[in-house]
């Protein structure tokens, strides 16, 4: 089975683009500067979108947790190889940029996680 969630892809510019519960619980009260934890982060370039971008990331994490839980409940967790990958990252205000397609580590150094219980 392959699951390729759309988020976090543009647009993420308002509450209509995110799960409002996640946004309000984790990100609404954070300043843009609090969310940009990199030394090269320029908050004025994040345009407020960073809250919505992170809300989408959190939503995908929660939904992926549901998939893992379903594998556990069905008894198939130990019989299933799970691979998590992404095609690119987002600059999210680093180097004063917001979006993908830039040759900086923030955009191309992405995670690859493999869960293989037998190994």
PDB file of C-alpha atoms in Angstrom:
ATOM      1  CA  UNK A   1       0.000   0.000   0.000  1.00  0.00           C
ATOM      2  CA  UNK A   2       1.185   3.500  -0.810  1.00  0.00           C
ATOM      3  CA  UNK A   3      -0.189   6.565   0.899  1.00  0.00           C
ATOM      4  CA  UNK A   4       0.881   9.974  -0.365  1.00  0.00           C
ATOM      5  CA  UNK A   5      -0.846  12.756   1.565  1.00  0.00           C
ATOM      6  CA  UNK A   6      -1.119  16.111  -0.170  1.00  0.00           C
ATOM      7  CA  UNK A   7      -0.266  18.335   2.793  1.00  0.00           C
ATOM      8  CA  UNK A   8       1.895  20.214   3.318  1.00  0.00           C
ATOM      9  CA  UNK A   9       1.593  21.793  -0.116  1.00  0.00           C
ATOM     10  CA  UNK A  10       0.398  25.252  -1.022  1.00  0.00           C
ATOM     11  CA  UNK A  11      -1.881  26.829  -0.311  1.00  0.00           C
ATOM     12  CA  UNK A  12      -1.405  27.130   3.398  1.00  0.00           C
ATOM     13  CA  UNK A  13      -2.384  30.704   3.925  1.00  0.00           C
ATOM     14  CA  UNK A  14      -5.392  30.511   6.225  1.00  0.00           C
ATOM     15  CA  UNK A  15      -7.538  28.403   8.513  1.00  0.00           C
ATOM     16  CA  UNK A  16      -9.352  26.930   5.511  1.00  0.00           C
ATOM     17  CA  UNK A  17      -6.084  25.233   4.519  1.00  0.00           C
ATOM     18  CA  UNK A  18      -5.474  23.455   7.833  1.00  0.00           C
ATOM     19  CA  UNK A  19      -7.155  21.515  10.617  1.00  0.00           C
ATOM     20  CA  UNK A  20      -8.283  24.411  12.835  1.00  0.00           C
ATOM     21  CA  UNK A  21      -8.033  22.308  16.016  1.00  0.00           C
ATOM     22  CA  UNK A  22      -4.358  21.583  15.366  1.00  0.00           C
ATOM     23  CA  UNK A  23      -3.693  25.207  14.438  1.00  0.00           C
ATOM     24  CA  UNK A  24      -5.394  26.544  17.574  1.00  0.00           C
ATOM     25  CA  UNK A  25      -3.887  23.935  19.904  1.00  0.00           C
ATOM     26  CA  UNK A  26      -0.252  24.165  18.807  1.00  0.00           C
ATOM     27  CA  UNK A  27       0.434  27.230  16.665  1.00  0.00           C
ATOM     28  CA  UNK A  28      -2.064  30.098  16.983  1.00  0.00           C
ATOM     29  CA  UNK A  29      -0.415  31.573  20.074  1.00  0.00           C
ATOM     30  CA  UNK A  30       3.162  31.205  18.798  1.00  0.00           C
ATOM     31  CA  UNK A  31       4.955  34.123  17.246  1.00  0.00           C
ATOM     32  CA  UNK A  32       6.529  33.609  13.859  1.00  0.00           C
ATOM     33  CA  UNK A  33       9.947  34.116  15.424  1.00  0.00           C
ATOM     34  CA  UNK A  34       9.232  31.368  18.002  1.00  0.00           C
ATOM     35  CA  UNK A  35       8.528  28.901  15.198  1.00  0.00           C
ATOM     36  CA  UNK A  36      11.565  29.802  13.099  1.00  0.00           C
ATOM     37  CA  UNK A  37      14.242  28.110  15.162  1.00  0.00           C
ATOM     38  CA  UNK A  38      17.070  28.309  12.643  1.00  0.00           C
ATOM     39  CA  UNK A  39      19.871  30.865  12.862  1.00  0.00           C
ATOM     40  CA  UNK A  40      19.213  31.830   9.236  1.00  0.00           C
ATOM     41  CA  UNK A  41      15.457  32.335   9.731  1.00  0.00           C
ATOM     42  CA  UNK A  42      14.079  35.708   8.611  1.00  0.00           C
ATOM     43  CA  UNK A  43      10.662  36.136  10.200  1.00  0.00           C
ATOM     44  CA  UNK A  44       9.498  38.876   7.845  1.00  0.00           C
ATOM     45  CA  UNK A  45       9.850  36.442   4.930  1.00  0.00           C
ATOM     46  CA  UNK A  46       7.725  33.739   6.573  1.00  0.00           C
ATOM     47  CA  UNK A  47       4.628  35.893   5.955  1.00  0.00           C
ATOM     48  CA  UNK A  48       2.634  34.189   8.683  1.00  0.00           C
ATOM     49  CA  UNK A  49       2.409  31.037   6.560  1.00  0.00           C
ATOM     50  CA  UNK A  50       4.726  29.122   8.843  1.00  0.00           C
ATOM     51  CA  UNK A  51       1.915  28.515  11.371  1.00  0.00           C
ATOM     52  CA  UNK A  52      -0.250  26.948   8.665  1.00  0.00           C
ATOM     53  CA  UNK A  53       2.674  24.982   7.215  1.00  0.00           C
ATOM     54  CA  UNK A  54       3.510  23.497  10.616  1.00  0.00           C
ATOM     55  CA  UNK A  55      -0.191  22.779  11.224  1.00  0.00           C
ATOM     56  CA  UNK A  56      -0.218  20.705   8.043  1.00  0.00           C
ATOM     57  CA  UNK A  57       2.900  18.835   9.140  1.00  0.00           C
ATOM     58  CA  UNK A  58       1.344  18.046  12.507  1.00  0.00           C
ATOM     59  CA  UNK A  59      -1.848  16.860  10.829  1.00  0.00           C
ATOM     60  CA  UNK A  60       0.083  14.447   8.598  1.00  0.00           C
ATOM     61  CA  UNK A  61       1.958  13.160  11.671  1.00  0.00           C
ATOM     62  CA  UNK A  62      -1.317  12.517  13.485  1.00  0.00           C
ATOM     63  CA  UNK A  63      -2.855  10.715  10.512  1.00  0.00           C
ATOM     64  CA  UNK A  64       0.251   8.604  10.096  1.00  0.00           C
ATOM     65  CA  UNK A  65      -0.090   7.674  13.763  1.00  0.00           C
ATOM     66  CA  UNK A  66      -3.589   6.402  12.977  1.00  0.00           C
ATOM     67  CA  UNK A  67      -2.152   4.154  10.235  1.00  0.00           C
ATOM     68  CA  UNK A  68       0.400   2.693  12.667  1.00  0.00           C
ATOM     69  CA  UNK A  69      -2.330   2.182  15.263  1.00  0.00           C
ATOM     70  CA  UNK A  70      -4.501   0.349  12.704  1.00  0.00           C
ATOM     71  CA  UNK A  71      -1.568  -1.942  11.891  1.00  0.00           C
ATOM     72  CA  UNK A  72      -1.179  -2.719  15.595  1.00  0.00           C
ATOM     73  CA  UNK A  73      -4.893  -3.350  16.090  1.00  0.00           C
ATOM     74  CA  UNK A  74      -5.092  -5.618  13.041  1.00  0.00           C
ATOM     75  CA  UNK A  75      -2.124  -7.686  14.198  1.00  0.00           C
ATOM     76  CA  UNK A  76      -0.113  -6.778  11.093  1.00  0.00           C
ATOM     77  CA  UNK A  77       2.401  -4.357  12.639  1.00  0.00           C
ATOM     78  CA  UNK A  78       5.139  -7.008  12.918  1.00  0.00           C
ATOM     79  CA  UNK A  79       4.404  -8.224   9.383  1.00  0.00           C
ATOM     80  CA  UNK A  80       4.597  -4.823   7.695  1.00  0.00           C
ATOM     81  CA  UNK A  81       7.536  -2.757   6.487  1.00  0.00           C
ATOM     82  CA  UNK A  82       6.711   0.929   6.840  1.00  0.00           C
ATOM     83  CA  UNK A  83       8.683   3.557   4.908  1.00  0.00           C
ATOM     84  CA  UNK A  84       8.266   7.289   5.476  1.00  0.00           C
ATOM     85  CA  UNK A  85       9.796   9.675   2.972  1.00  0.00           C
ATOM     86  CA  UNK A  86       9.231  13.050   1.402  1.00  0.00           C
ATOM     87  CA  UNK A  87      10.162  14.532  -1.946  1.00  0.00           C
ATOM     88  CA  UNK A  88      11.414  17.873  -0.604  1.00  0.00           C
ATOM     89  CA  UNK A  89      11.252  20.248   2.285  1.00  0.00           C
ATOM     90  CA  UNK A  90      10.201  23.862   2.531  1.00  0.00           C
ATOM     91  CA  UNK A  91      12.468  26.783   3.294  1.00  0.00           C
ATOM     92  CA  UNK A  92       9.896  28.078   5.830  1.00  0.00           C
ATOM     93  CA  UNK A  93      11.693  31.400   6.237  1.00  0.00           C
ATOM     94  CA  UNK A  94      15.273  30.104   6.197  1.00  0.00           C
ATOM     95  CA  UNK A  95      17.602  32.287   4.145  1.00  0.00           C
ATOM     96  CA  UNK A  96      14.638  34.637   3.767  1.00  0.00           C
ATOM     97  CA  UNK A  97      12.844  32.152   1.489  1.00  0.00           C
ATOM     98  CA  UNK A  98       9.485  30.420   1.737  1.00  0.00           C
ATOM     99  CA  UNK A  99       8.693  27.527  -0.566  1.00  0.00           C
ATOM    100  CA  UNK A 100      10.551  24.643  -2.141  1.00  0.00           C
ATOM    101  CA  UNK A 101      12.961  24.351  -5.047  1.00  0.00           C
ATOM    102  CA  UNK A 102      15.998  26.026  -3.517  1.00  0.00           C
ATOM    103  CA  UNK A 103      19.367  24.335  -3.209  1.00  0.00           C
ATOM    104  CA  UNK A 104      19.679  24.638   0.538  1.00  0.00           C
ATOM    105  CA  UNK A 105      19.685  21.784   3.039  1.00  0.00           C
ATOM    106  CA  UNK A 106      16.309  22.875   4.405  1.00  0.00           C
ATOM    107  CA  UNK A 107      14.713  21.951   1.071  1.00  0.00           C
ATOM    108  CA  UNK A 108      16.637  18.864   0.031  1.00  0.00           C
ATOM    109  CA  UNK A 109      17.855  17.208   3.241  1.00  0.00           C
ATOM    110  CA  UNK A 110      14.679  15.290   4.027  1.00  0.00           C
ATOM    111  CA  UNK A 111      13.960  12.347   6.337  1.00  0.00           C
ATOM    112  CA  UNK A 112      13.794   8.712   5.333  1.00  0.00           C
ATOM    113  CA  UNK A 113      12.461   6.469   8.078  1.00  0.00           C
ATOM    114  CA  UNK A 114      12.138   2.697   7.736  1.00  0.00           C
ATOM    115  CA  UNK A 115      10.307   0.540  10.279  1.00  0.00           C
ATOM    116  CA  UNK A 116      11.086  -3.108   9.638  1.00  0.00           C
ATOM    117  CA  UNK A 117      10.328  -5.138  12.765  1.00  0.00           C
ATOM    118  CA  UNK A 118      12.159  -8.276  11.600  1.00  0.00           C
ATOM    119  CA  UNK A 119      15.380  -6.277  11.094  1.00  0.00           C
TER     120      UNK A 119
END
